[in-house]
Coordinates of C-alpha atoms in Angstrom, one line a residue:
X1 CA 92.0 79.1 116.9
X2 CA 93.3 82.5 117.0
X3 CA 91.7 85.3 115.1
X4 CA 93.2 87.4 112.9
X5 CA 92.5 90.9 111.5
X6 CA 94.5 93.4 109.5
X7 CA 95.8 95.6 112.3
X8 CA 97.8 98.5 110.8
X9 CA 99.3 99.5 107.2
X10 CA 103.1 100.6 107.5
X11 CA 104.2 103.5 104.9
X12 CA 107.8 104.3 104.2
X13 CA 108.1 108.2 104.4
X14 CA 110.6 110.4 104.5
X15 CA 109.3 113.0 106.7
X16 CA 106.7 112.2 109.4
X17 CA 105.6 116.0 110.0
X18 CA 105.5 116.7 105.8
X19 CA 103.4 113.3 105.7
X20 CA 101.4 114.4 108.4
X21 CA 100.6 117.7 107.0
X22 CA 100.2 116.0 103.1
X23 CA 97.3 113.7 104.9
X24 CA 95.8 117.1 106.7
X25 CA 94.8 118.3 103.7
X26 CA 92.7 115.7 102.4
X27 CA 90.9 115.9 106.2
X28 CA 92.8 112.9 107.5
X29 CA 93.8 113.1 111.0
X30 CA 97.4 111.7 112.1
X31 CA 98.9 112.0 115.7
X32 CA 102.7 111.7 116.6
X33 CA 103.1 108.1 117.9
X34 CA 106.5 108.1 119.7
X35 CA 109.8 106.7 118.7
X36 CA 111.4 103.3 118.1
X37 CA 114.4 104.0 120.3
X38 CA 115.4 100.1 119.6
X39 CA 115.1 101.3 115.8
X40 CA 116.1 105.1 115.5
X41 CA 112.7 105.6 113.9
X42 CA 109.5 107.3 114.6
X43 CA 106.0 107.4 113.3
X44 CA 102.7 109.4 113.6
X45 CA 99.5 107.1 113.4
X46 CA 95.9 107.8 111.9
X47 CA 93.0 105.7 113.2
X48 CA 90.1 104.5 111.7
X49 CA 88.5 102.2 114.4
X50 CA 91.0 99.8 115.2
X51 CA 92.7 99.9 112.0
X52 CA 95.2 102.5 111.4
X53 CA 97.8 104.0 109.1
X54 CA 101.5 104.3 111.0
X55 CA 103.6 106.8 109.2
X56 CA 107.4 105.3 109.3
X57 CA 110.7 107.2 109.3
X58 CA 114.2 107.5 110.8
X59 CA 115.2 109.9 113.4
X60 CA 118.6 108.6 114.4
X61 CA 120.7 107.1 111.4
X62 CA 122.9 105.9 113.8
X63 CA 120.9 103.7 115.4
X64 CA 119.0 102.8 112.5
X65 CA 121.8 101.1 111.1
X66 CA 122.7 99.1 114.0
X67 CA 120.1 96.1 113.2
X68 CA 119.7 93.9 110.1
X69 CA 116.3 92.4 108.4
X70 CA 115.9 89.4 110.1
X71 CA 115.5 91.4 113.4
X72 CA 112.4 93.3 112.3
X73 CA 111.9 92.8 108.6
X74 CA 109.7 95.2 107.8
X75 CA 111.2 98.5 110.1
X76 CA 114.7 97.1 108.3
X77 CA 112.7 97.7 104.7
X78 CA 111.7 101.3 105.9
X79 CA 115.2 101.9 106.9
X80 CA 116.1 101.2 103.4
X81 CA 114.0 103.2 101.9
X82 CA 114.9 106.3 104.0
X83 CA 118.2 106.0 103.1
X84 CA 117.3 105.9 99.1
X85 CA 114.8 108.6 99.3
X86 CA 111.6 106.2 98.8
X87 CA 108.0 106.7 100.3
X88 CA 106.2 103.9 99.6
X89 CA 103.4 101.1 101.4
X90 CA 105.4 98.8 103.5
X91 CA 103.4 96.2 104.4
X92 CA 100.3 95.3 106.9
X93 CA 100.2 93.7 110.7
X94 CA 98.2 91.6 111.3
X95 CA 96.2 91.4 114.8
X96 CA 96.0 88.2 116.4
X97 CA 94.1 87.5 119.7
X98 CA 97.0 84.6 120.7
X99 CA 100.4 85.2 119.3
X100 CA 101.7 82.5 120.7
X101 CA 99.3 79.9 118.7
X102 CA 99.6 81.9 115.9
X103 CA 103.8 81.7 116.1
X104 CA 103.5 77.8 116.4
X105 CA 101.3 77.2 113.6
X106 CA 103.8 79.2 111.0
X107 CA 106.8 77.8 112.4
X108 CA 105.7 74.4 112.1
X109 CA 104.3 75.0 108.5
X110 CA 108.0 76.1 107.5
X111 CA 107.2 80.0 107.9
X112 CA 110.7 81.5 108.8
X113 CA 109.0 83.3 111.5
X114 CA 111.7 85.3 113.9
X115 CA 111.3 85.4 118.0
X116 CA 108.2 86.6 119.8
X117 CA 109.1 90.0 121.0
X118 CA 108.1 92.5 123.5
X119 CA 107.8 96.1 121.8
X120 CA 107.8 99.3 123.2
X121 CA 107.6 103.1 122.8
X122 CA 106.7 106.6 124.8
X123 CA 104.2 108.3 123.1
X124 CA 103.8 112.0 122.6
X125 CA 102.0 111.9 126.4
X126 CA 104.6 110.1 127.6
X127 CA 102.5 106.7 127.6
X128 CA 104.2 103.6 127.1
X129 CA 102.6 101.6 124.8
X130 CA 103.4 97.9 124.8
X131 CA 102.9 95.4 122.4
X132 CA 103.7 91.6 121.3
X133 CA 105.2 91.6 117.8
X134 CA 107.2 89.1 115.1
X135 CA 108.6 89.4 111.8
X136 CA 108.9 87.1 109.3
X137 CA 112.3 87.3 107.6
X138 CA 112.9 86.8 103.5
X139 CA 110.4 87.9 101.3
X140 CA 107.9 86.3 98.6
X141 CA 110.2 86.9 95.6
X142 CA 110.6 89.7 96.8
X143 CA 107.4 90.6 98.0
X144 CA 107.5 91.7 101.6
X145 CA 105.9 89.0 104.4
X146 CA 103.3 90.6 106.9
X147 CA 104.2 90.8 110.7
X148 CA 102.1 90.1 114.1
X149 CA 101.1 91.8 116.7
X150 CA 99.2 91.2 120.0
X151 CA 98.2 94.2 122.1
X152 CA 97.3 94.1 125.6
X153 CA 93.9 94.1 126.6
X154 CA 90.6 93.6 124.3
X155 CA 90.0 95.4 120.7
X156 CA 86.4 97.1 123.0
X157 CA 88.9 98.1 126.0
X158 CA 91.7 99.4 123.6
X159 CA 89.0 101.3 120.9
X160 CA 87.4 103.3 124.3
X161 CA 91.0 104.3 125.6
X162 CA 92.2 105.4 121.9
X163 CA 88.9 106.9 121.7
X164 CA 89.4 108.5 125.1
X165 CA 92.6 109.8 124.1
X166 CA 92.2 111.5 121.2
X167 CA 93.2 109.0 118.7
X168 CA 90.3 107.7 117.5
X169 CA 88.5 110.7 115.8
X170 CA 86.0 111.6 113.1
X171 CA 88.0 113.1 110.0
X172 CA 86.8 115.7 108.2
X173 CA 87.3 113.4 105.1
X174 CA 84.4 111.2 105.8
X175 CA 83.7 108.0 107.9
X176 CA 86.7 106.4 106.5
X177 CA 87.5 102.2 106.5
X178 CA 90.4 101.1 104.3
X179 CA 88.5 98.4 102.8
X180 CA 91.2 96.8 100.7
X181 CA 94.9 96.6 99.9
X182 CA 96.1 95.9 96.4
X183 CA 99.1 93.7 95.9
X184 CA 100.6 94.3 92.5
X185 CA 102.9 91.1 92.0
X186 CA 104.5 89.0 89.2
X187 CA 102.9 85.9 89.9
X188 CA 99.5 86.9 92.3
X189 CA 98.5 83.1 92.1
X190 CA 101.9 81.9 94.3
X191 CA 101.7 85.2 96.1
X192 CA 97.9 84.9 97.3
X193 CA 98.7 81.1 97.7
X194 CA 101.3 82.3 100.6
X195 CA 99.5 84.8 102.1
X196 CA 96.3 82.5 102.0
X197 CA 98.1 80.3 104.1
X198 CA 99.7 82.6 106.9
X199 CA 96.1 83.9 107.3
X200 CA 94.5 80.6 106.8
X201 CA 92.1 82.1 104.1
X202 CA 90.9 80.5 100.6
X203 CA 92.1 82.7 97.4
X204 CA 89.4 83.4 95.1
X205 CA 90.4 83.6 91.4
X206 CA 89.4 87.6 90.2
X207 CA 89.3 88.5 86.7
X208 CA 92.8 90.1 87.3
X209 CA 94.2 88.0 90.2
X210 CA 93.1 86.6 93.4
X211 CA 91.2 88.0 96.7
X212 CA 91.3 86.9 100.3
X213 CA 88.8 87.7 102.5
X214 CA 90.3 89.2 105.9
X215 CA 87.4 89.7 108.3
X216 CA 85.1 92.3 106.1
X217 CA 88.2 93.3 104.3
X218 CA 89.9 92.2 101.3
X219 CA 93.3 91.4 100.0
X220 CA 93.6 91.7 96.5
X221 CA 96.7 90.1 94.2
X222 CA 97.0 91.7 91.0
X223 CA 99.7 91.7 88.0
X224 CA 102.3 93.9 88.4
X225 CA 105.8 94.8 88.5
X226 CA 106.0 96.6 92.2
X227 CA 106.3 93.7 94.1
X228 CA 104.6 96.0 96.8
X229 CA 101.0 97.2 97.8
X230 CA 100.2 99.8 95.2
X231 CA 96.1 101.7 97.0
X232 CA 94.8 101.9 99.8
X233 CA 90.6 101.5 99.4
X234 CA 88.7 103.4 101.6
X235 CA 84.9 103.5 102.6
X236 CA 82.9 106.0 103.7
X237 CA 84.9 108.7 102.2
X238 CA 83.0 112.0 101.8
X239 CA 83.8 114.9 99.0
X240 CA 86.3 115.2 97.7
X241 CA 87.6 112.2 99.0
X242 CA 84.7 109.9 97.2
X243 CA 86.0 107.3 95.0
X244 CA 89.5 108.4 95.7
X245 CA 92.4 105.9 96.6
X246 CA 95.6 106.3 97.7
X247 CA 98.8 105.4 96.0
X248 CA 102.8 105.9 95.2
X249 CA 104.7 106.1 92.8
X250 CA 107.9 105.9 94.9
X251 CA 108.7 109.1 95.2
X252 CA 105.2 110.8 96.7
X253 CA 102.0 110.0 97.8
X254 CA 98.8 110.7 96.6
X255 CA 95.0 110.4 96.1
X256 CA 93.6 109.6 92.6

């Protein structure tokens, strides 16, 4: 059986460097990742272990309207919100250790899972970073599916060369572990139902909604008109990041 663990949170921005900078502030370190030159977008990426914030946006509008949803569902979404001014959470990826398993279970449980694909990108060394990746096309009335990746190598061989270069670092906001992602849907019973299934997890009725349990993190499905993940929850945050968490309101970021 293939194991799964949440892998990376995807947030909609218009400006990498201004995001960059917003997230310097509160002692959060970001590096520039590279570009998407399939995409015409780019992204800067904060680590915290293995699991890490990638900071979305569009360098070349040309090319970033040159591919539709169902060829990368949630990098489509981020397009879209670029174009209307939005910064927002996209979505999560999802880390499996055998894509290929984890592709033929959804597709045979009716998933509308799209092709296994090879992804690629320089980054700011000149690096190229490889990947396994697929997106799963539609939405959950309208709230956005997670995607898959596979990287190469082992999560301990991967950690020590992100660690080696640079990417993995101590921020000065504390020993930070996003802990939890909350969901704000219509209907977080169907919603956890669907995502309890694609991760092969058990929801757990909550006095607002449902929780899976991800590895030691948590999913949470609340009521709400967003149709989007609303926080980020953190761990280990020091002052004056303690008991802070980070949200949107569509228009900026922000700790509260």
């Amino acid at each position: 059986m293939a194991v799964l663990n949440w892998d990376h949170t995807m947030i909609n921005v218009q400006d990498v460097d201004e995001a960059v900078q917003f997230f310097g502030e509160h002692g959060i370190v970001f590096a520039r990742g590279g570009r998407h030159e399939k995409w015409g977008t780019e992204n800067a990426l904060g680590y915290f272990g293995l699991n890490y914030i990638e900071l979305i946006s569009v360098y070349d509008e040309a090319r970033a309207k040159d591919f539709s949803r169902s060829d990368a569902s949630a990098v489509y979404d981020a397009v879209q919100d670029y174009e209307q001014k939005l910064q927002r959470i996209n979505t999560i990826a999802l880390r499996t250790s055998d894509i290929e398993a984890t592709h033929a279970r959804l597709k045979q449980a009716g998933v509308p899972a799209g092709d296994i694909e090879v992804g690629k990108r320089l980054n700011e060394q000149g690096h190229l970073i490889t990947w396994s990746i697929f997106f799963i096309d539609g939405t959950i009335d309208g709230l956005p599916y997670p995607f898959f990746i596979q990287w190469q190598g082992s999560d301990e061989t991967r950690a020590q060369k992100l660690t080696e270069q640079g990417l993995i670092v101590q921020h000065a906001a504390g020993d930070l572990l996003a802990r939890q992602a909350v969901f704000h849907v219509p209907d977080p019973q169907k919603a956890a139902d669907v995502w309890g299934r694609l991760l092969e997890g058990n929801p757990e009725k909550t006095e607002r909604g449902y929780r899976i349990q991800l590895q030691d993190r948590q999913l949470i499905f609340d009521q709400g008109a967003e149709n989007h993940i609303v926080q980020l929850k953190f761990d280990g945050a020091g002052d004056p990041l303690k008991q802070q968490t980070l949200v949107f309101d569509q228009i900026k970021l922000s700790f509260n």
